[in-house]
Each structure stands twice: as C-alpha cells, then as structure tokens.
Coordinates of C-alpha atoms in Angstrom, one line a residue:
Chain X
M1 CA -14.7 19.7 0.1
S2 CA -14.0 20.1 -3.8
S3 CA -10.4 21.3 -3.3
I4 CA -9.4 18.0 -1.4
G5 CA -6.9 16.6 -4.8
S6 CA -7.6 19.3 -6.6
T7 CA -3.7 20.7 -7.5
V8 CA -4.8 18.5 -10.7
S9 CA -2.0 19.6 -13.1
S10 CA -2.2 15.5 -15.1
I11 CA -3.9 15.8 -18.3
S12 CA -6.3 12.8 -17.4
S13 CA -8.3 14.7 -14.6
V14 CA -11.5 15.0 -14.3
D15 CA -13.9 17.0 -13.3
L16 CA -17.5 16.3 -11.5
G17 CA -18.9 19.0 -11.2
H18 CA -18.9 18.8 -6.9
V19 CA -15.4 17.8 -7.0
Q20 CA -12.1 17.5 -9.7
I21 CA -10.2 14.6 -9.3
R22 CA -6.6 14.1 -10.3
N23 CA -7.5 11.2 -12.5
P24 CA -10.4 9.1 -13.4
V25 CA -9.9 5.8 -11.7
L26 CA -11.8 5.8 -8.1
T27 CA -11.9 1.9 -6.2
A28 CA -14.5 0.3 -5.6
S29 CA -16.7 -0.6 -2.8
G30 CA -15.9 -3.4 -0.8
C31 CA -12.9 -4.5 -2.6
F32 CA -10.6 -1.7 -0.8
G33 CA -11.9 -1.9 3.0
W34 CA -11.5 2.1 4.1
G35 CA -8.6 2.4 2.6
R36 CA -5.8 1.6 5.3
E37 CA -4.7 -2.0 3.7
Y38 CA -4.1 -1.0 0.4
S39 CA -2.3 2.1 1.8
A40 CA 0.6 0.2 2.7
Y41 CA 1.1 -0.6 -1.0
Y42 CA 0.9 3.0 -2.3
P43 CA 0.1 6.4 -1.0
L44 CA -3.9 7.1 -1.8
N45 CA -2.9 10.5 -2.8
K46 CA -2.1 8.5 -6.5
L47 CA -6.0 7.6 -6.6
G48 CA -9.4 9.9 -8.4
G49 CA -10.9 8.6 -5.4
V50 CA -12.1 6.2 -3.0
C51 CA -15.0 4.7 -2.7
A52 CA -15.3 3.2 0.8
K53 CA -17.3 0.0 2.1
A54 CA -20.6 0.4 2.6
V55 CA -22.1 1.7 5.9
T56 CA -25.3 0.3 7.8
E57 CA -26.6 2.1 11.0
Q58 CA -25.4 -1.3 12.7
P59 CA -22.3 -3.8 12.2
R60 CA -22.7 -6.7 10.3
A61 CA -21.3 -10.1 10.4
G62 CA -22.1 -10.9 7.2
N63 CA -22.6 -14.1 5.7
A64 CA -20.9 -17.7 6.5
T65 CA -18.1 -18.3 4.5
P66 CA -16.9 -19.7 1.2
R67 CA -17.7 -15.9 0.7
V68 CA -15.8 -15.2 -2.3
T69 CA -14.9 -18.0 -5.4
E70 CA -13.2 -17.6 -8.4
V71 CA -15.1 -18.3 -11.6
T72 CA -13.6 -17.7 -15.1
A73 CA -12.4 -14.6 -15.8
G74 CA -13.6 -13.3 -12.4
M75 CA -15.2 -13.6 -8.2
L76 CA -18.8 -14.4 -6.8
N77 CA -18.7 -12.4 -3.3
A78 CA -22.0 -13.0 -0.9
I79 CA -19.9 -11.2 1.9
G80 CA -23.6 -9.6 3.4
L81 CA -22.6 -6.1 3.3
A82 CA -20.0 -6.8 6.8
N83 CA -19.0 -3.6 8.7
P84 CA -18.3 -2.3 11.6
G85 CA -21.5 -0.1 12.1
L86 CA -21.5 3.8 11.9
E87 CA -20.5 4.8 15.1
V88 CA -16.7 2.9 14.4
V89 CA -17.3 4.2 11.1
L90 CA -17.2 7.6 11.8
T91 CA -15.2 7.9 15.0
E92 CA -12.4 5.6 13.5
E93 CA -12.6 4.8 9.4
L94 CA -13.3 8.1 7.7
P95 CA -11.2 10.5 10.2
W96 CA -8.3 8.0 9.5
L97 CA -9.4 7.9 5.5
A98 CA -10.6 11.7 5.3
K99 CA -6.6 12.6 5.8
Q100 CA -5.5 10.3 2.9
D101 CA -5.0 13.2 0.6
V102 CA -8.0 11.6 -2.1
P103 CA -11.9 12.4 -2.3
V104 CA -14.1 9.8 -0.8
W105 CA -17.4 8.4 -1.7
V106 CA -19.2 7.0 1.2
N107 CA -21.4 3.6 0.4
V108 CA -23.7 3.5 2.0
A109 CA -26.3 0.5 2.8
G110 CA -29.9 0.4 4.7
A111 CA -32.2 -2.0 5.5
D112 CA -35.1 1.1 4.9
T113 CA -35.4 4.5 3.9
G114 CA -35.6 5.5 7.0
E115 CA -32.1 4.0 7.7
Y116 CA -30.9 4.9 4.5
C117 CA -31.2 8.9 5.9
R118 CA -30.1 8.8 8.9
I119 CA -26.5 7.2 7.7
A120 CA -26.7 9.6 5.0
E121 CA -27.1 12.4 6.9
A122 CA -24.6 11.1 10.1
I123 CA -21.7 11.6 7.0
A124 CA -22.4 14.4 5.9
S125 CA -22.7 16.2 8.8
S126 CA -19.1 14.5 9.9
G127 CA -17.3 17.0 7.0
L128 CA -15.6 14.2 6.7
A129 CA -16.9 12.4 3.0
A130 CA -16.5 14.4 -0.7
A131 CA -20.0 12.5 -1.2
L132 CA -22.1 9.2 -1.0
E133 CA -22.8 6.4 -3.0
I134 CA -26.3 4.5 -2.0
N135 CA -25.8 1.2 -2.8
V136 CA -29.2 -0.5 -3.7
S137 CA -28.0 -3.1 -5.6
C138 CA -26.2 -6.3 -3.4
P139 CA -28.2 -9.0 -4.5
N140 CA -27.4 -10.6 -0.8
V141 CA -28.4 -8.6 1.2
K142 CA -32.3 -10.8 1.8
Q143 CA -34.2 -7.7 3.3
G144 CA -34.5 -4.7 0.6
G145 CA -31.8 -4.5 -1.0
L146 CA -32.9 -5.7 -4.5
A147 CA -36.4 -4.2 -4.1
F148 CA -35.1 -0.9 -4.2
G149 CA -33.4 -1.1 -7.2
T150 CA -35.0 -3.0 -9.5
D151 CA -38.1 -1.1 -9.1
P152 CA -38.3 2.7 -10.7
K153 CA -41.3 4.3 -8.4
V154 CA -39.4 2.6 -4.8
L155 CA -35.9 4.1 -6.4
F156 CA -37.3 7.4 -6.9
E157 CA -38.6 7.5 -3.4
L158 CA -35.6 6.5 -1.5
V159 CA -33.1 8.6 -3.6
R160 CA -35.5 11.7 -2.9
Q161 CA -35.6 11.1 0.7
V162 CA -31.9 10.7 0.4
R163 CA -30.7 14.0 -1.5
Q164 CA -33.5 15.7 1.2
S165 CA -31.8 14.5 4.3
A166 CA -28.1 14.9 3.6
A167 CA -26.1 18.0 1.9
L168 CA -23.4 15.7 0.2
P169 CA -23.0 15.1 -3.6
L170 CA -25.8 12.0 -4.6
Y171 CA -24.3 9.2 -6.4
V172 CA -26.7 5.7 -7.0
K173 CA -24.4 2.3 -7.6
L174 CA -27.4 0.3 -9.9
S175 CA -28.0 -3.1 -9.8
P176 CA -27.6 -4.6 -13.2
N177 CA -30.3 -7.8 -12.0
V178 CA -32.2 -6.1 -14.4
T179 CA -34.4 -6.3 -17.7
D180 CA -34.1 -1.8 -18.7
I181 CA -31.6 0.0 -16.7
R182 CA -32.5 3.7 -18.5
P183 CA -36.0 4.1 -16.1
L184 CA -33.6 3.6 -12.6
A185 CA -30.9 6.0 -14.0
E186 CA -33.9 7.6 -15.3
A187 CA -35.8 7.3 -12.2
A188 CA -32.8 8.2 -10.0
V189 CA -31.5 11.7 -11.5
A190 CA -35.2 13.0 -11.4
A191 CA -35.0 12.2 -7.6
G192 CA -32.2 14.5 -7.3
A193 CA -28.7 12.5 -7.7
D194 CA -26.1 13.7 -9.0
G195 CA -24.2 10.9 -9.9
L196 CA -24.4 7.6 -10.6
T197 CA -22.4 5.0 -11.1
L198 CA -23.1 1.8 -13.2
V199 CA -22.8 -1.2 -12.1
N200 CA -22.4 -3.2 -9.4
T201 CA -22.8 -7.1 -9.0
M202 CA -24.8 -9.8 -11.8
R203 CA -26.3 -12.7 -9.7
G204 CA -24.2 -15.9 -10.0
M205 CA -23.1 -18.8 -8.3
A206 CA -20.8 -21.7 -8.8
V207 CA -21.0 -25.7 -7.7
D208 CA -18.8 -27.6 -6.4
T209 CA -19.1 -31.1 -8.1
K210 CA -16.5 -33.0 -5.3
K211 CA -18.7 -31.9 -2.4
R212 CA -22.1 -32.2 -4.7
I213 CA -23.1 -28.3 -3.7
P214 CA -22.8 -24.5 -4.0
I215 CA -19.8 -23.1 -3.5
L216 CA -21.1 -19.7 -1.6
S217 CA -23.2 -20.5 1.7
T218 CA -25.7 -18.5 0.6
I219 CA -25.8 -20.8 -3.0
H220 CA -26.2 -17.3 -4.8
G221 CA -23.4 -14.9 -4.9
G222 CA -22.5 -11.4 -7.1
L223 CA -20.1 -12.1 -10.1
S224 CA -18.1 -9.0 -10.2
G225 CA -14.5 -9.0 -12.7
P226 CA -13.8 -8.7 -16.5
A227 CA -16.3 -11.5 -17.0
I228 CA -19.1 -8.6 -16.2
K229 CA -17.3 -5.4 -18.4
P230 CA -19.6 -6.0 -21.8
I231 CA -22.3 -5.7 -19.7
A232 CA -21.2 -3.3 -17.7
L233 CA -20.7 -1.6 -20.4
S234 CA -23.7 -1.9 -22.8
M235 CA -25.5 -0.3 -19.5
V236 CA -23.0 2.2 -18.9
Y237 CA -23.4 3.9 -22.5
Q238 CA -27.5 3.6 -22.8
V239 CA -27.6 5.3 -19.6
A240 CA -25.0 8.0 -20.9
E241 CA -28.0 8.5 -23.3
V242 CA -30.8 9.3 -21.7
V243 CA -28.8 11.6 -18.2
D244 CA -26.5 14.6 -18.2
V245 CA -24.9 13.1 -14.6
P246 CA -21.2 11.9 -14.1
I247 CA -20.6 7.7 -14.9
L248 CA -18.5 6.4 -12.5
G249 CA -18.7 2.9 -14.7
C250 CA -17.9 0.0 -13.3
G251 CA -17.3 -3.3 -14.1
G252 CA -13.7 -5.5 -15.0
I253 CA -11.5 -2.5 -15.3
M254 CA -8.3 -4.3 -15.1
S255 CA -5.7 -1.4 -17.3
G256 CA -5.9 1.8 -18.6
T257 CA -7.7 1.0 -22.1
D258 CA -10.3 -1.0 -20.4
A259 CA -11.1 2.1 -18.6
V260 CA -10.7 4.2 -21.9
E261 CA -13.7 2.1 -22.7
F262 CA -15.6 3.3 -20.5
I263 CA -15.1 7.4 -20.3
M264 CA -15.9 6.7 -24.7
A265 CA -19.2 5.1 -23.8
G266 CA -20.3 7.9 -21.7
A267 CA -18.8 8.1 -18.4
A268 CA -16.7 10.7 -16.7
A269 CA -15.3 8.8 -14.2
V270 CA -14.2 4.8 -13.5
Q271 CA -14.1 2.5 -10.8
V272 CA -11.8 -0.8 -10.4
G273 CA -12.9 -3.0 -7.5
T274 CA -11.9 -6.7 -8.3
G275 CA -8.7 -5.6 -10.4
N276 CA -7.7 -4.5 -6.9
F277 CA -7.4 -8.6 -6.2
S278 CA -5.2 -9.3 -9.3
D279 CA -2.6 -7.2 -8.1
P280 CA -2.4 -4.3 -5.4
Y281 CA -0.9 -2.1 -7.5
Q282 CA -3.9 -2.7 -9.9
A283 CA -5.4 1.0 -9.3
P284 CA -2.9 3.7 -9.8
R285 CA -1.6 1.2 -12.9
V286 CA -4.5 1.9 -14.5
A287 CA -4.4 5.4 -13.8
A288 CA -0.5 5.8 -15.5
E289 CA -1.5 3.7 -18.5
I290 CA -5.0 6.1 -18.7
E291 CA -2.4 9.2 -18.7
A292 CA 0.4 6.6 -20.9
W293 CA -2.7 5.9 -23.5
M294 CA -3.9 9.7 -23.9
N295 CA -0.1 10.9 -24.5
T296 CA 0.4 8.4 -27.1
E297 CA -3.1 9.1 -28.8
G298 CA -2.4 12.7 -28.6
V299 CA -5.0 13.3 -26.0
K300 CA -5.3 16.9 -24.6
S301 CA -8.2 16.0 -21.8
L302 CA -10.5 13.2 -21.6
D303 CA -13.0 15.8 -22.7
E304 CA -12.2 15.0 -26.2
I305 CA -13.1 10.8 -25.7
R306 CA -15.8 11.3 -23.3
G307 CA -19.3 9.5 -24.9
C308 CA -17.4 9.9 -28.2
I309 CA -19.0 6.8 -29.3
H310 CA -21.9 7.6 -29.6
Chain T
M1 CA 7.1 -8.7 -7.2
E2 CA 8.9 -11.1 -10.3
M3 CA 11.1 -14.0 -8.8
M4 CA 13.0 -16.1 -10.7
V5 CA 11.1 -20.3 -10.8
T6 CA 14.6 -22.6 -9.8
Q7 CA 12.4 -26.0 -9.5
H8 CA 9.7 -26.9 -10.3
E9 CA 8.3 -30.6 -9.9
E10 CA 5.9 -32.7 -8.5
I11 CA 6.4 -34.3 -5.2
A12 CA 4.2 -36.1 -4.2
N13 CA 0.4 -37.5 -6.8
E14 CA -0.4 -33.5 -7.8
V15 CA 1.7 -31.8 -4.7
F16 CA 4.0 -29.6 -6.2
E17 CA 7.6 -27.8 -4.9
L18 CA 8.0 -24.8 -5.7
T19 CA 11.9 -22.6 -6.2
V20 CA 11.4 -19.1 -6.5
C21 CA 14.8 -16.2 -5.5
G22 CA 15.2 -13.0 -6.5
E23 CA 13.9 -9.9 -4.4
F24 CA 11.7 -10.5 -1.6
P25 CA 11.9 -9.3 1.3
W26 CA 14.0 -11.9 3.2
H27 CA 14.5 -10.6 6.8
E28 CA 10.7 -10.3 7.4
I29 CA 9.1 -13.5 6.8
Q30 CA 8.1 -15.3 10.0
A31 CA 7.2 -19.0 9.8
G32 CA 3.7 -19.4 9.0
Q33 CA 3.2 -16.7 6.8
F34 CA 1.6 -16.4 3.6
V35 CA 2.5 -15.3 0.0
Q36 CA -0.2 -14.4 -2.3
V37 CA 0.9 -16.2 -6.2
Q38 CA -0.3 -15.4 -9.2
V39 CA -1.7 -18.0 -11.5
D40 CA -2.3 -16.2 -14.9
R41 CA -0.9 -13.2 -16.4
G42 CA -4.2 -13.4 -18.6
Y43 CA -8.1 -12.6 -16.7
T44 CA -8.9 -17.1 -17.0
H45 CA -8.4 -16.9 -13.7
V46 CA -8.2 -13.3 -11.5
L47 CA -7.4 -14.2 -8.3
R48 CA -4.2 -15.0 -6.5
R49 CA -3.5 -18.6 -4.7
P50 CA -2.1 -17.9 -1.2
I51 CA 0.2 -20.4 -0.3
S52 CA 1.9 -21.1 2.6
I53 CA 5.9 -20.9 2.9
A54 CA 7.4 -23.6 3.2
F55 CA 11.0 -23.0 3.4
V56 CA 13.2 -19.9 3.3
D57 CA 16.9 -19.3 2.2
T58 CA 17.7 -16.1 3.7
K59 CA 21.7 -16.5 2.0
E60 CA 21.2 -17.5 -1.4
R61 CA 17.6 -15.6 -1.7
L62 CA 15.2 -18.2 -2.2
L63 CA 11.8 -19.4 -0.6
K64 CA 9.5 -23.1 -1.6
L65 CA 6.5 -23.0 -2.3
V66 CA 4.8 -26.4 -1.4
Y67 CA 0.7 -26.7 -2.7
R68 CA -1.3 -29.7 -4.5
V69 CA -3.7 -29.1 -8.0
V70 CA -6.7 -28.1 -7.0
G71 CA -8.1 -26.6 -9.7
G72 CA -7.6 -24.6 -13.1
G73 CA -5.2 -21.6 -11.4
T74 CA -3.2 -24.7 -9.9
A75 CA -2.6 -26.5 -12.9
Q76 CA -2.2 -23.6 -14.7
L77 CA 1.2 -22.4 -11.5
S78 CA 1.8 -26.4 -11.7
Q79 CA 2.7 -25.7 -15.7
V80 CA 6.0 -23.2 -14.7
V81 CA 8.8 -24.6 -14.9
A82 CA 12.4 -23.1 -14.3
G83 CA 13.9 -20.6 -15.4
E84 CA 11.0 -18.6 -16.0
T85 CA 8.9 -15.6 -13.9
I86 CA 5.8 -16.0 -11.2
D87 CA 4.3 -12.8 -9.9
L88 CA 4.0 -13.2 -6.3
F89 CA 4.0 -10.6 -2.9
G90 CA 4.4 -11.2 0.8
P91 CA 5.2 -12.5 3.5
L92 CA 1.3 -12.3 4.7
G93 CA 0.1 -12.7 7.8
H94 CA 0.6 -13.4 10.7
G95 CA 3.2 -16.2 11.6
Y96 CA 3.4 -18.7 13.8
P97 CA 4.6 -17.0 17.8
L98 CA 8.1 -18.2 18.9
P99 CA 8.5 -19.7 22.4
K100 CA 11.0 -18.8 24.4
G101 CA 14.8 -21.2 24.6
G102 CA 13.6 -24.5 26.6
S103 CA 9.7 -25.1 25.5
K104 CA 9.4 -27.8 24.3
V105 CA 6.4 -28.3 21.4
L106 CA 5.1 -30.9 19.4
V107 CA 5.0 -29.9 15.7
I108 CA 1.4 -31.4 13.9
G109 CA 1.2 -31.6 10.2
G110 CA -1.8 -32.6 8.2
G111 CA -1.2 -32.8 4.4
L112 CA -1.0 -29.7 2.8
G113 CA -0.8 -28.3 6.1
I114 CA 2.6 -29.7 6.5
P115 CA 4.8 -27.2 4.3
P116 CA 4.6 -24.2 6.9
L117 CA 5.7 -26.8 9.7
Y118 CA 9.0 -27.3 7.9
E119 CA 10.3 -23.8 8.2
L120 CA 9.0 -23.4 11.5
S121 CA 10.0 -26.5 13.2
R122 CA 13.5 -25.3 11.8
R123 CA 13.3 -22.2 13.2
L124 CA 12.1 -23.5 16.6
L125 CA 15.0 -25.2 16.8
A126 CA 17.5 -22.2 15.9
A127 CA 15.6 -20.9 18.8
S128 CA 16.7 -23.4 21.2
V129 CA 13.3 -25.2 21.3
S130 CA 13.2 -28.3 21.5
V131 CA 10.5 -30.1 19.2
Q132 CA 8.8 -33.3 18.6
V133 CA 6.9 -33.8 15.4
I134 CA 3.8 -36.2 13.9
L135 CA 2.9 -35.9 10.4
G136 CA 0.1 -37.2 8.7
W137 CA -1.4 -37.8 5.3
S138 CA -4.2 -40.1 4.5
H139 CA -2.1 -42.4 1.8
A140 CA 1.6 -43.4 0.6
S141 CA 1.4 -41.6 -2.9
Q142 CA 0.1 -38.3 -1.1
V143 CA 3.8 -38.7 1.4
F144 CA 6.1 -35.7 0.3
W145 CA 9.3 -34.4 2.3
V146 CA 9.9 -36.9 5.0
D147 CA 13.2 -36.7 4.0
R148 CA 14.0 -33.1 5.1
F149 CA 12.0 -34.0 8.6
E150 CA 14.2 -36.8 9.7
Q151 CA 16.9 -34.7 7.9
L152 CA 16.3 -31.7 11.5
D153 CA 17.2 -35.1 14.1
V154 CA 13.7 -35.0 15.9
P155 CA 11.1 -37.7 17.4
L156 CA 9.8 -37.9 14.2
L157 CA 6.2 -40.3 14.2
I158 CA 4.7 -40.3 10.3
M159 CA 1.4 -40.9 10.4
T160 CA -1.2 -42.5 7.3
N161 CA -4.5 -42.9 7.6
D162 CA -4.1 -46.7 6.0
G163 CA -1.0 -47.8 7.5
S164 CA 1.0 -47.3 3.6
V165 CA 3.3 -45.8 5.2
G166 CA 4.4 -45.5 8.8
S167 CA 1.5 -46.2 11.1
A168 CA -1.7 -46.4 10.4
G169 CA -4.1 -43.7 12.1
T170 CA -4.2 -39.9 12.5
V171 CA -1.9 -37.5 14.1
V172 CA -4.7 -36.9 16.4
D173 CA -4.5 -41.1 16.8
A174 CA -0.4 -41.0 17.6
M175 CA -1.4 -37.5 19.8
A176 CA -2.9 -39.2 22.7
T177 CA 0.7 -42.1 22.3
L178 CA 2.8 -39.0 24.0
P179 CA 2.5 -38.2 27.7
S180 CA 1.7 -34.9 27.8
A181 CA 4.3 -33.1 30.2
E182 CA 6.6 -33.5 27.2
F183 CA 5.2 -30.6 24.9
D184 CA 4.7 -27.3 26.8
Q185 CA 2.7 -26.5 23.1
I186 CA 1.4 -27.7 20.3
M187 CA 1.6 -25.3 16.5
A188 CA -0.2 -27.6 14.0
C189 CA -1.3 -27.1 10.1
G190 CA -4.2 -29.5 8.4
P191 CA -7.7 -30.1 7.8
K192 CA -10.2 -28.6 10.1
P193 CA -11.5 -31.6 10.8
M194 CA -8.2 -32.5 11.8
L195 CA -7.4 -28.8 13.9
A196 CA -11.0 -29.5 15.4
A197 CA -10.0 -33.0 17.0
L198 CA -7.0 -31.7 18.1
Q199 CA -8.5 -28.7 19.9
T200 CA -11.1 -31.4 22.0
W201 CA -8.2 -33.8 22.8
C202 CA -6.1 -30.2 24.6
R203 CA -9.5 -29.1 25.8
P204 CA -9.5 -31.3 28.6
K205 CA -5.8 -31.4 29.6
S206 CA -5.6 -27.6 29.3
I207 CA -2.4 -28.2 26.2
S208 CA -2.4 -24.5 24.2
G209 CA -0.8 -24.7 21.6
Y210 CA -1.1 -22.4 17.8
V211 CA -3.3 -23.4 14.5
S212 CA -3.4 -21.8 10.8
L213 CA -6.3 -21.8 9.2
E214 CA -7.3 -21.6 5.5
E215 CA -10.2 -20.0 4.3
R216 CA -11.1 -19.2 -0.1
M217 CA -9.7 -15.9 -0.4
A218 CA -9.8 -12.6 -2.6
C219 CA -7.5 -10.1 -1.9
G220 CA -5.4 -11.4 0.9
I221 CA -4.0 -8.7 2.7
G222 CA -7.4 -7.9 4.9
A223 CA -9.4 -5.7 2.7
C224 CA -12.1 -7.6 1.1
T225 CA -13.1 -9.9 4.5
G226 CA -14.2 -13.1 2.1
C227 CA -11.5 -15.2 4.6
V228 CA -13.2 -14.6 8.0
C229 CA -13.1 -17.7 10.8
D230 CA -15.1 -17.3 13.9
T231 CA -13.7 -16.9 16.9
I232 CA -13.8 -16.1 20.5
H233 CA -13.8 -12.7 19.7
G234 CA -15.6 -12.2 16.9
L235 CA -14.6 -13.1 13.3
R236 CA -11.8 -12.6 12.9
R237 CA -9.4 -11.7 8.9
V238 CA -7.6 -15.4 8.3
C239 CA -5.3 -13.7 5.6
A240 CA -4.8 -10.5 7.9
D241 CA -5.3 -10.9 11.5
G242 CA -4.0 -14.7 11.3
P243 CA -3.4 -17.5 9.7
V244 CA -2.4 -18.0 12.5
F245 CA -4.3 -18.4 15.8
A246 CA -4.3 -19.8 19.0
L247 CA -6.2 -23.1 19.6
S248 CA -7.7 -21.8 22.7
E249 CA -9.5 -19.1 20.5
V250 CA -10.6 -20.3 17.6
I251 CA -13.7 -22.2 16.7
L252 CA -13.7 -25.1 14.6

C-alpha cells in the first residue's frame, strides 16, 4: 500500500507514515464521488490522494431536494449520505478508483458501531484502500451521526472498535459543531486513530424570502467553503497542540496559500472539497500553487513549515 | 475555459442574452446541454450557474446563453460587458435526442425554458424533422426571441397567462387545441408545474417525448449528487443523467 503514489520526487511530497503522497492535496469526501467524473478533466495521479464519498452498508437515496444551495462564500449541503451501498462500492467503484494511481481513503458512515466495523473490515479485506476515514460528523443524518462526533466517550468507543475490526490506517473526520474540539481529537487518538481530518461541515441554513421557506428540504445543512476556513484553521491549530498524528486540514481551501496556512497551523496535508465545484481543475491547481509557493519562498520541504506558527 | 463576451444585453425584464466566442468543443454540442458559468472571480459566489445553451454558430465559434437575474450571482453576471472574458465549461449533460427525418415534433417552452428550445428547433429543422412551436410567458414584460422563432418559419403559437402578448392562457391550453395526430412527440422545457401539466395531458393519449429539468446544482458534472430528480428507475442526477429525460420516466 505504501508504494502507491510513491514515485515521489516532488518537493511537496508528504510522508504520512503509512503512505507517502506525491503532494499534500487530497480531495474531500462527498465532493469528488468515486473519482470518475473529475477523471474526465485530469488524471487523478495529479493528486496526493482521493477521499471518496461516504459508504454505508445499504444504498442510501439521501434527502429530498433542494439538498445543495450556495451561501455567501460557501455552500450548504444536506445530501444525506447518498451512496450506492457497500456492495456496489466494493465491486464497482473502489476497484476502478484503486487503478488510478492515487492513494484512496474510503470514508465510512454508519448508523451504529457495528455498521462502521463491518464496513471497515470489508474495505480493509479488499486490499484496495490506502486508509479509512470514519465520518462521525455528518449533521444531516438523524440516526447516530451527531452523537458520535460530539461525545468523547462515545467517540473513543467507536474508534476503538473500528480500530480492532480493520487492519488499515484509520483517520477520524471530526465535526466542528462542538464547543471544544480538543477532547474529541484526544479521544480519537487515544482509541487508536492514526490520523485526523479537521473538519467536516458546520451546521447552517438559508431562507428563501420569496417563497418564505427554508431553502433546503431538511431546513439545516452543512456549511463548507471559504466561509469556514477560519474555523477549520483554528481547530487544526488547537488540535496540533494536543496530538501527534497527521492532521488533514479541510475547510475552504481554494488556493495554494490557503493550503500553506493549514500546514503552518500544523496540518500534514489538506483536502479540497467545495473548491472542486468552483473550478473542476481546482485540486491539481492548488497542488501546483503549493509547489510554486515553495519555489518562490525557497522552502525545500513542507517539514520546514509544518506547524511553524506555533 | 475563458471565453470572450462579444454581446450582453437585456432582452426582457431582468432577462439577459449573453454571447461568447472562443475555444470550445464546438462540434460536440447537443441542443439541451448546458454550461457551468463562473459568476464571481472572488469567493462571494463560489458555485457556478448552470445555463442552457440557446444558440450555437459553429462557423463563427460563438454561442448564446439566455438567463434571468434571480439572485446575487446572476446579478453579478449581468454586469459583465462586451470585451471582458468569462470562465465557463461544458457542454454538460445529455441533450434532446434528435428523431428521424420526417418525424413531427411539437416543441413547447415556458419562460426561461424557451432558450434551449431555439437551438433544438434549428437542429430539428436541419434534420428534416417537421416542427411546431408553442411558447408561453407570464406577461409581455417577460417575452423575448419571438422574432427568432418567427424566422424559423414554422407554425408558432405565442401565449401569455394574461393575454398581454399573443393569446391568453398557458401552453397546455394551446396544446389542447391541436389535433394529436399532428405530432409524433413533444419536446419541452419550462417550470416544473408546466411539465407536470404536460405529462398529465400526454399520458392518457400515449404521447411520448422529452423534457428538460432543473435542480439546484453544485458540481454540475455528477460528482456531488446534489441535483437529483425522481424517475421510475430511481433517483437520477439532473446534471449528468439529464437534464433531458423521457417524459414517461420522470416523476414530476
């Protein structure tokens, strides 16, 4: 697994321990499908990694539309973990993505601990993924999702069990909808997480003043994009002070300098999500901009600047 | 893709016609496809706006988009002037399938559903399909491109809800006056209630056809699954599986 994407002579390559990635830019879960659509725009091996859409055991249709809407400097989504289910992912989506010469993080969502464990085990057994990213944060799902991501004891137990179920590097994607993210990060790492993704979307809503109704069918949704970058950055900074595992910074990254901010705050690498919708070439462009920045600044390795603002 | 704006004018109340030229996959465009238009080079409006292609001139390498200002993004787009460039990509989605020469198609459009039907009508005529057109708007202040459709020299019915231009009534009212034998299928685009009314009217008469749908979109290419619609085969993405769907398959 660690040899995937490791013909890395790029100055922006990052060693995450379990895998070396050619540059620090991954795509964020839910914003890239299983890679097929964006692969029509560029070869996926321009990326450091792909984090695929969340998979649940059974297929999910997701929420009624409207389930996306733009807001100032961002967007709201209430997709509702729509996905074809574990079997289709294992037989169709993951095998294709695994052949695109880019490490794959499989994002896992479940209604209860058992579901997370069963999915994790199946993905690990496939041998096709570089890592797992467990989604404990989705504010759209009414069953269980919110509870896992906001209670350190519940989160510890979930991560501990998934850790035991699957012999794969395990990242936990944390929710920013909390008063203090540090206990959650500490709990996840204490339970055996190999890395953390900070952050998922923030709860938000928008109103249609003409029709006098909420715009989203679910009323509330998850806010992403540039609007949440300061929140995500602040949380990466806080968590970098209390854990030693790699942190994937995620939240409104639209440019190379945005990504550098996260790395300076302590992130090992970053994820680009909403940015892909602004420009289908956004993710590889961010990777190129990071390298250009390094060349301009005389930075030979991202290790030189990682966490440098602390 | 950066494209040069050669013309940009208001053609009805809050309705704009935008002409762009430059590099584009000119020979791959189908009527009914759309482009994802960037409306902000900053971060205030991060999502693109999906706008149907209304007219293509492959020789002159230009295309026209017609859109309505409905919010901040389209308001910002409407400020772009000729000589500036805009960033758009496409063509996206599946367009209307062109039937065989000799077929008879009834083209029905409502409001901002009308622009893509102009390019569709041109292509149908070029394929030796016989075309009749019914267009409807709410009021005279909304009406646009009647002269373009008149120049196609096909039977044309113009409706406005209040009768301020053409005949009073909806496109469905107009359709009911036509003998069904006059057409093999319908091709429509317009507000969902209009399409639903068409479907209800067509079903008992076993009239087939195609409709173009819209939903709020994010990625526009099928990756995020924000824009799904209901069909008899399950949920489908309007951007990538549509926007054109068979009338018999959509659940409106």
